[in-house]
PDB file of C-alpha atoms in Angstrom:
ATOM      1  CA  MET A   1       0.000   0.000   0.000  1.00 44.00           C
ATOM      2  CA  LYS A   2       2.819   2.394   0.870  1.00 41.00           C
ATOM      3  CA  LYS A   3       4.384   1.784  -2.540  1.00 43.00           C
ATOM      4  CA  ILE A   4       1.065   2.546  -4.263  1.00 40.00           C
ATOM      5  CA  LYS A   5       0.576   5.775  -2.277  1.00 44.00           C
ATOM      6  CA  MET A   6       4.104   6.935  -3.040  1.00 43.00           C
ATOM      7  CA  THR A   7       3.596   6.237  -6.726  1.00 42.00           C
ATOM      8  CA  VAL A   8       0.368   8.262  -6.769  1.00 38.00           C
ATOM      9  CA  LEU A   9       1.999  11.174  -4.958  1.00 43.00           C
ATOM     10  CA  VAL A  10       4.911  11.219  -7.393  1.00 39.00           C
ATOM     11  CA  LEU A  11       2.538  11.190 -10.407  1.00 40.00           C
ATOM     12  CA  CYS A  12       0.497  14.054  -8.960  1.00 40.00           C
ATOM     13  CA  ALA A  13       3.613  16.111  -8.321  1.00 41.00           C
ATOM     14  CA  LEU A  14       4.797  15.567 -11.891  1.00 40.00           C
ATOM     15  CA  MET A  15       1.391  16.598 -13.305  1.00 41.00           C
ATOM     16  CA  LEU A  16       1.303  19.775 -11.236  1.00 38.00           C
ATOM     17  CA  ALA A  17       4.815  20.680 -12.280  1.00 41.00           C
ATOM     18  CA  GLY A  18       3.911  20.147 -15.970  1.00 43.00           C
ATOM     19  CA  THR A  19       0.810  22.302 -15.707  1.00 40.00           C
ATOM     20  CA  ALA A  20       2.706  25.108 -14.036  1.00 40.00           C
ATOM     21  CA  GLY A  21       5.358  24.953 -16.727  1.00 41.00           C
ATOM     22  CA  CYS A  22       2.805  25.300 -19.545  1.00 35.00           C
ATOM     23  CA  SER A  23       1.194  28.264 -17.875  1.00 37.00           C
ATOM     24  CA  ALA A  24       4.458  30.142 -17.513  1.00 37.00           C
ATOM     25  CA  THR A  25       5.644  29.339 -21.039  1.00 38.00           C
ATOM     26  CA  ASP A  26       2.419  29.824 -23.064  1.00 42.00           C
ATOM     27  CA  LYS A  27       0.983  32.919 -21.407  1.00 38.00           C
ATOM     28  CA  PRO A  28       1.038  35.758 -24.048  1.00 38.00           C
ATOM     29  CA  ASP A  29       3.039  38.891 -23.293  1.00 44.00           C
ATOM     30  CA  MET A  30       0.213  41.479 -23.391  1.00 36.00           C
ATOM     31  CA  THR A  31       2.587  44.377 -22.855  1.00 38.00           C
ATOM     32  CA  SER A  32       4.624  43.406 -25.887  1.00 36.00           C
ATOM     33  CA  PHE A  33       1.470  42.947 -28.036  1.00 31.00           C
ATOM     34  CA  SER A  34       0.072  46.318 -26.998  1.00 37.00           C
ATOM     35  CA  GLN A  35       3.303  48.118 -27.913  1.00 39.00           C
ATOM     36  CA  THR A  36       3.495  46.429 -31.309  1.00 37.00           C
ATOM     37  CA  GLU A  37      -0.103  47.380 -32.136  1.00 37.00           C
ATOM     38  CA  THR A  38       0.510  51.018 -31.145  1.00 35.00           C
ATOM     39  CA  GLU A  39       3.657  51.178 -33.242  1.00 38.00           C
ATOM     40  CA  THR A  40       1.746  49.836 -36.270  1.00 35.00           C
ATOM     41  CA  GLU A  41      -1.012  52.438 -35.903  1.00 40.00           C
ATOM     42  CA  THR A  42       1.503  55.277 -35.577  1.00 36.00           C
ATOM     43  CA  SER A  43       3.351  54.078 -38.637  1.00 41.00           C
ATOM     44  CA  ALA A  44       0.109  54.086 -40.668  1.00 42.00           C
ATOM     45  CA  GLU A  45      -0.697  57.636 -39.525  1.00 42.00           C
ATOM     46  CA  ASP A  46       2.774  58.838 -40.457  1.00 41.00           C
ATOM     47  CA  THR A  47       2.432  57.263 -43.894  1.00 39.00           C
ATOM     48  CA  ALA A  48      -0.934  58.974 -44.455  1.00 41.00           C
ATOM     49  CA  ALA A  49       0.538  62.328 -43.407  1.00 40.00           C
ATOM     50  CA  VAL A  50       3.424  61.970 -45.846  1.00 37.00           C
ATOM     51  CA  THR A  51       1.046  61.008 -48.663  1.00 38.00           C
ATOM     52  CA  GLU A  52      -1.147  64.037 -47.984  1.00 43.00           C
ATOM     53  CA  SER A  53       1.764  66.477 -47.832  1.00 40.00           C
ATOM     54  CA  THR A  54       3.279  65.295 -51.111  1.00 44.00           C
ATOM     55  CA  GLU A  55       0.038  65.452 -53.136  1.00 52.00           C
ATOM     56  CA  PRO A  56       0.665  67.699 -56.162  1.00 52.00           C
ATOM     57  CA  VAL A  57      -1.237  70.950 -56.545  1.00 63.00           C
ATOM     58  CA  VAL A  58      -3.177  71.181 -59.797  1.00 82.00           C
ATOM     59  CA  SER A  59      -2.221  74.401 -61.605  1.00 89.00           C
ATOM     60  CA  ASP A  60      -4.058  73.795 -64.899  1.00 91.00           C
ATOM     61  CA  SER A  61      -7.832  73.538 -65.324  1.00 88.00           C
ATOM     62  CA  GLY A  62      -7.476  70.950 -68.081  1.00 91.00           C
ATOM     63  CA  VAL A  63      -9.722  73.088 -70.296  1.00 91.00           C
ATOM     64  CA  ASP A  64      -8.352  74.492 -73.558  1.00 95.00           C
ATOM     65  CA  TYR A  65     -10.767  76.725 -75.468  1.00 95.00           C
ATOM     66  CA  LEU A  66      -8.572  76.788 -78.586  1.00 97.00           C
ATOM     67  CA  GLU A  67      -7.658  73.126 -78.741  1.00 96.00           C
ATOM     68  CA  GLY A  68      -7.069  72.080 -82.345  1.00 97.00           C
ATOM     69  CA  PHE A  69      -5.358  75.292 -83.463  1.00 98.00           C
ATOM     70  CA  GLU A  70      -1.596  75.569 -83.939  1.00 98.00           C
ATOM     71  CA  LYS A  71       0.155  76.247 -80.642  1.00 98.00           C
ATOM     72  CA  PHE A  72       3.317  78.144 -79.684  1.00 98.00           C
ATOM     73  CA  GLU A  73       5.255  78.356 -76.430  1.00 98.00           C
ATOM     74  CA  LEU A  74       4.241  81.155 -74.089  1.00 98.00           C
ATOM     75  CA  THR A  75       6.290  81.962 -70.973  1.00 98.00           C
ATOM     76  CA  SER A  76       6.198  84.370 -68.040  1.00 98.00           C
ATOM     77  CA  THR A  77       8.839  85.253 -65.468  1.00 98.00           C
ATOM     78  CA  ASP A  78       5.945  85.918 -63.084  1.00 98.00           C
ATOM     79  CA  LEU A  79       4.890  82.263 -63.152  1.00 98.00           C
ATOM     80  CA  GLU A  80       7.042  79.857 -61.138  1.00 97.00           C
ATOM     81  CA  ASN A  81       6.299  76.190 -60.433  1.00 96.00           C
ATOM     82  CA  GLY A  82       2.690  76.690 -61.455  1.00 97.00           C
ATOM     83  CA  VAL A  83       2.092  79.638 -59.084  1.00 98.00           C
ATOM     84  CA  TRP A  84       1.605  83.280 -60.077  1.00 98.00           C
ATOM     85  CA  ALA A  85       3.784  85.897 -58.393  1.00 98.00           C
ATOM     86  CA  GLU A  86       2.097  87.954 -55.696  1.00 98.00           C
ATOM     87  CA  VAL A  87       3.099  91.209 -57.420  1.00 98.00           C
ATOM     88  CA  ILE A  88       0.461  90.740 -60.163  1.00 98.00           C
ATOM     89  CA  THR A  89      -2.413  90.310 -57.685  1.00 97.00           C
ATOM     90  CA  HIS A  90      -4.931  92.945 -56.665  1.00 95.00           C
ATOM     91  CA  ASP A  91      -5.075  92.710 -52.863  1.00 92.00           C
ATOM     92  CA  HIS A  92      -1.547  91.639 -51.872  1.00 93.00           C
ATOM     93  CA  GLY A  93       0.542  92.788 -54.825  1.00 96.00           C
ATOM     94  CA  LYS A  94       0.876  95.815 -57.084  1.00 97.00           C
ATOM     95  CA  ASN A  95      -1.990  94.911 -59.416  1.00 97.00           C
ATOM     96  CA  VAL A  96       0.281  94.902 -62.486  1.00 98.00           C
ATOM     97  CA  SER A  97      -0.001  92.641 -65.535  1.00 98.00           C
ATOM     98  CA  PRO A  98       2.490  89.754 -65.670  1.00 98.00           C
ATOM     99  CA  GLU A  99       5.485  89.642 -68.005  1.00 98.00           C
ATOM    100  CA  LEU A 100       4.817  87.585 -71.150  1.00 98.00           C
ATOM    101  CA  SER A 101       7.033  86.487 -74.028  1.00 98.00           C
ATOM    102  CA  TRP A 102       6.752  84.264 -77.108  1.00 98.00           C
ATOM    103  CA  GLU A 103       8.290  83.726 -80.522  1.00 97.00           C
ATOM    104  CA  PRO A 104       6.919  85.663 -83.535  1.00 98.00           C
ATOM    105  CA  VAL A 105       4.237  83.924 -85.589  1.00 98.00           C
ATOM    106  CA  GLU A 106       4.662  84.298 -89.341  1.00 98.00           C
ATOM    107  CA  GLY A 107       1.855  86.270 -90.959  1.00 98.00           C
ATOM    108  CA  ALA A 108       0.456  87.661 -87.698  1.00 98.00           C
ATOM    109  CA  ALA A 109      -0.939  91.186 -87.993  1.00 98.00           C
ATOM    110  CA  GLU A 110      -1.499  91.404 -84.243  1.00 98.00           C
ATOM    111  CA  TYR A 111      -1.660  89.462 -81.000  1.00 98.00           C
ATOM    112  CA  VAL A 112      -4.411  89.585 -78.401  1.00 98.00           C
ATOM    113  CA  VAL A 113      -4.250  88.646 -74.724  1.00 98.00           C
ATOM    114  CA  TYR A 114      -6.885  87.224 -72.417  1.00 98.00           C
ATOM    115  CA  MET A 115      -6.500  86.239 -68.739  1.00 97.00           C
ATOM    116  CA  ILE A 116      -9.363  84.340 -67.145  1.00 95.00           C
ATOM    117  CA  ASP A 117     -10.110  83.013 -63.655  1.00 94.00           C
ATOM    118  CA  MET A 118     -11.233  79.425 -64.220  1.00 91.00           C
ATOM    119  CA  HIS A 119     -12.852  79.091 -60.788  1.00 84.00           C
ATOM    120  CA  SER A 120     -16.575  78.379 -60.662  1.00 63.00           C
ATOM    121  CA  ALA A 121     -19.095  76.169 -58.922  1.00 47.00           C
ATOM    122  CA  ASP A 122     -18.535  73.303 -61.356  1.00 50.00           C
ATOM    123  CA  GLN A 123     -14.883  74.154 -62.158  1.00 49.00           C
ATOM    124  CA  ILE A 124     -15.698  74.253 -65.879  1.00 49.00           C
ATOM    125  CA  VAL A 125     -17.599  77.475 -66.600  1.00 53.00           C
ATOM    126  CA  CYS A 126     -15.047  80.275 -66.526  1.00 62.00           C
ATOM    127  CA  GLY A 127     -15.171  83.047 -63.970  1.00 75.00           C
ATOM    128  CA  SER A 128     -13.889  86.616 -63.917  1.00 90.00           C
ATOM    129  CA  LEU A 129     -11.955  88.136 -66.797  1.00 94.00           C
ATOM    130  CA  HIS A 130      -8.735  89.750 -65.521  1.00 96.00           C
ATOM    131  CA  TRP A 131      -7.021  90.908 -68.706  1.00 97.00           C
ATOM    132  CA  LYS A 132      -7.908  91.658 -72.316  1.00 97.00           C
ATOM    133  CA  SER A 133      -5.692  93.573 -74.733  1.00 98.00           C
ATOM    134  CA  ASN A 134      -5.533  93.757 -78.527  1.00 98.00           C
ATOM    135  CA  GLY A 135      -3.482  95.660 -81.089  1.00 97.00           C
ATOM    136  CA  ILE A 136      -0.255  94.059 -79.820  1.00 98.00           C
ATOM    137  CA  THR A 137       2.518  93.851 -82.434  1.00 98.00           C
ATOM    138  CA  VAL A 138       5.487  92.937 -80.190  1.00 98.00           C
ATOM    139  CA  THR A 139       6.295  89.501 -78.766  1.00 98.00           C
ATOM    140  CA  GLU A 140       7.367  90.510 -75.274  1.00 98.00           C
ATOM    141  CA  LEU A 141       5.276  92.418 -72.761  1.00 98.00           C
ATOM    142  CA  PRO A 142       7.120  93.691 -69.671  1.00 98.00           C
ATOM    143  CA  GLN A 143       5.549  93.405 -66.244  1.00 98.00           C
ATOM    144  CA  GLY A 144       2.948  96.158 -65.820  1.00 98.00           C
ATOM    145  CA  TRP A 145       2.505  96.672 -69.572  1.00 98.00           C
ATOM    146  CA  ALA A 146      -1.320  96.617 -69.591  1.00 98.00           C
ATOM    147  CA  SER A 147      -3.384  99.658 -68.700  1.00 97.00           C
ATOM    148  CA  SER A 148      -5.611  99.697 -65.624  1.00 95.00           C
ATOM    149  CA  SER A 149      -8.680  99.552 -67.870  1.00 96.00           C
ATOM    150  CA  ASP A 150      -7.430  96.343 -69.498  1.00 97.00           C
ATOM    151  CA  TYR A 151      -6.067  94.577 -66.414  1.00 98.00           C
ATOM    152  CA  ALA A 152      -7.349  93.722 -62.940  1.00 97.00           C
ATOM    153  CA  GLY A 153      -5.142  91.419 -60.887  1.00 96.00           C
ATOM    154  CA  PRO A 154      -6.244  88.108 -59.328  1.00 95.00           C
ATOM    155  CA  ARG A 155      -8.106  88.479 -56.030  1.00 92.00           C
ATOM    156  CA  PRO A 156      -9.479  85.120 -54.811  1.00 92.00           C
ATOM    157  CA  PRO A 157     -11.288  85.044 -51.442  1.00 90.00           C
ATOM    158  CA  ALA A 158      -9.073  84.410 -48.416  1.00 92.00           C
ATOM    159  CA  GLY A 159      -8.022  80.780 -48.205  1.00 92.00           C
ATOM    160  CA  GLU A 160      -9.233  79.878 -51.708  1.00 92.00           C
ATOM    161  CA  THR A 161      -6.945  78.748 -54.515  1.00 94.00           C
ATOM    162  CA  HIS A 162      -8.007  79.768 -58.017  1.00 94.00           C
ATOM    163  CA  ILE A 163      -6.541  78.884 -61.424  1.00 95.00           C
ATOM    164  CA  TYR A 164      -5.707  81.797 -63.729  1.00 96.00           C
ATOM    165  CA  GLU A 165      -5.042  81.101 -67.403  1.00 96.00           C
ATOM    166  CA  VAL A 166      -3.498  83.417 -70.002  1.00 98.00           C
ATOM    167  CA  TYR A 167      -4.073  83.087 -73.748  1.00 98.00           C
ATOM    168  CA  VAL A 168      -2.045  84.946 -76.356  1.00 98.00           C
ATOM    169  CA  VAL A 169      -3.602  84.584 -79.824  1.00 98.00           C
ATOM    170  CA  ALA A 170      -1.881  85.421 -83.119  1.00 98.00           C
ATOM    171  CA  LEU A 171      -4.346  86.808 -85.677  1.00 98.00           C
ATOM    172  CA  LYS A 172      -4.048  87.137 -89.429  1.00 98.00           C
ATOM    173  CA  GLU A 173      -6.356  90.156 -89.419  1.00 97.00           C
ATOM    174  CA  PRO A 174      -6.728  92.604 -86.503  1.00 97.00           C
ATOM    175  CA  VAL A 175      -9.984  92.815 -84.555  1.00 95.00           C
ATOM    176  CA  GLU A 176     -11.607  96.138 -83.732  1.00 91.00           C
ATOM    177  CA  ARG A 177     -12.373  95.148 -80.164  1.00 91.00           C
ATOM    178  CA  LEU A 178     -12.242  92.170 -77.825  1.00 95.00           C
ATOM    179  CA  LYS A 179     -15.462  90.910 -76.311  1.00 95.00           C
ATOM    180  CA  GLY A 180     -15.740  90.405 -72.564  1.00 94.00           C
ATOM    181  CA  ALA A 181     -15.863  92.566 -69.466  1.00 93.00           C
ATOM    182  CA  VAL A 182     -12.781  92.941 -67.287  1.00 95.00           C
ATOM    183  CA  ARG A 183     -13.699  92.493 -63.592  1.00 90.00           C
ATOM    184  CA  GLY A 184     -16.896  90.743 -64.654  1.00 88.00           C
ATOM    185  CA  VAL A 185     -18.035  87.129 -64.913  1.00 86.00           C
ATOM    186  CA  ASN A 186     -18.030  85.992 -68.539  1.00 89.00           C
ATOM    187  CA  PRO A 187     -19.912  82.719 -69.057  1.00 88.00           C
ATOM    188  CA  ASN A 188     -19.684  83.284 -72.842  1.00 91.00           C
ATOM    189  CA  PHE A 189     -15.899  83.548 -72.827  1.00 93.00           C
ATOM    190  CA  PRO A 190     -15.426  80.284 -74.799  1.00 93.00           C
ATOM    191  CA  THR A 191     -17.504  81.810 -77.605  1.00 95.00           C
ATOM    192  CA  PHE A 192     -15.689  85.162 -77.416  1.00 95.00           C
ATOM    193  CA  ILE A 193     -12.224  83.651 -77.849  1.00 97.00           C
ATOM    194  CA  GLN A 194     -13.271  81.167 -80.547  1.00 97.00           C
ATOM    195  CA  GLU A 195     -14.935  83.948 -82.581  1.00 97.00           C
ATOM    196  CA  LEU A 196     -11.473  85.451 -83.076  1.00 98.00           C
ATOM    197  CA  ASP A 197     -11.070  82.879 -85.846  1.00 98.00           C
ATOM    198  CA  ILE A 198     -13.708  84.685 -87.967  1.00 97.00           C
ATOM    199  CA  ASP A 199     -12.382  87.597 -90.029  1.00 95.00           C
ATOM    200  CA  SER A 200     -14.238  90.802 -90.918  1.00 92.00           C
ATOM    201  CA  GLU A 201     -15.835  89.121 -93.949  1.00 93.00           C
ATOM    202  CA  GLY A 202     -17.141  86.208 -91.924  1.00 95.00           C
ATOM    203  CA  ASN A 203     -14.559  83.684 -93.064  1.00 96.00           C
ATOM    204  CA  PRO A 204     -12.814  81.264 -90.678  1.00 97.00           C
ATOM    205  CA  GLY A 205      -9.029  80.989 -90.481  1.00 98.00           C
ATOM    206  CA  ASN A 206      -8.138  84.224 -88.699  1.00 98.00           C
ATOM    207  CA  ILE A 207      -6.393  82.472 -85.805  1.00 98.00           C
ATOM    208  CA  LEU A 208      -2.880  81.486 -86.896  1.00 98.00           C
ATOM    209  CA  ALA A 209      -1.699  80.058 -83.586  1.00 98.00           C
ATOM    210  CA  TYR A 210      -1.941  80.617 -79.856  1.00 98.00           C
ATOM    211  CA  GLY A 211      -0.045  80.168 -76.593  1.00 98.00           C
ATOM    212  CA  LYS A 212      -1.504  79.291 -73.190  1.00 98.00           C
ATOM    213  CA  ILE A 213      -0.070  79.234 -69.683  1.00 98.00           C
ATOM    214  CA  SER A 214      -1.772  78.462 -66.411  1.00 97.00           C
ATOM    215  CA  GLY A 215      -1.074  78.983 -62.724  1.00 97.00           C
ATOM    216  CA  THR A 216      -2.676  79.235 -59.319  1.00 97.00           C
ATOM    217  CA  TYR A 217      -2.898  81.878 -56.645  1.00 96.00           C
ATOM    218  CA  THR A 218      -4.219  81.508 -53.096  1.00 95.00           C
ATOM    219  CA  GLY A 219      -5.934  84.386 -51.349  1.00 92.00           C
TER     220      GLY A 219
END
């Protein structure tokens, strides 16, 4: 009987020791798990922040009212990295027209300039007209060239970013006047600029070529 009791006691002791060993070995480290989860969440937030900060700013409306006509390169020293210089703006700058330059177009009797704010409720219908000039026979306009009656600098509401696009159009035959109201909303602007292709006798082909540049400004 003593041998049987001793055997039972030994077996029980071994079972208890085994159970205790499993508990100590298999118990999950909750502190370690919690730290790992927090680190993963932080990493995801950091990644999202980087993605948001590197998102490119759109500086072109994607609308071209003279698409299909010959095109030439138009540049401006007042446009850098898709952003217009503050000096050309109405509220924060000097309200002067931007510098423009382009190569001569063969056969052009004159060049005309339009500057339009492309901002609107649906981002398609054009907004305010900021510049219109005709009778231009040179291919470089210095900063501040336009008169105050022909030019009104960008002035978007505070915190808003608007897209301002400039067209320079080379015409075979001069036009007497340019349609559109500076400082006014011009929903018919697409028609106004496309009608430049019709000469005084009603024939198409008056537009020889055009240049277009686009940039943003934030109020």
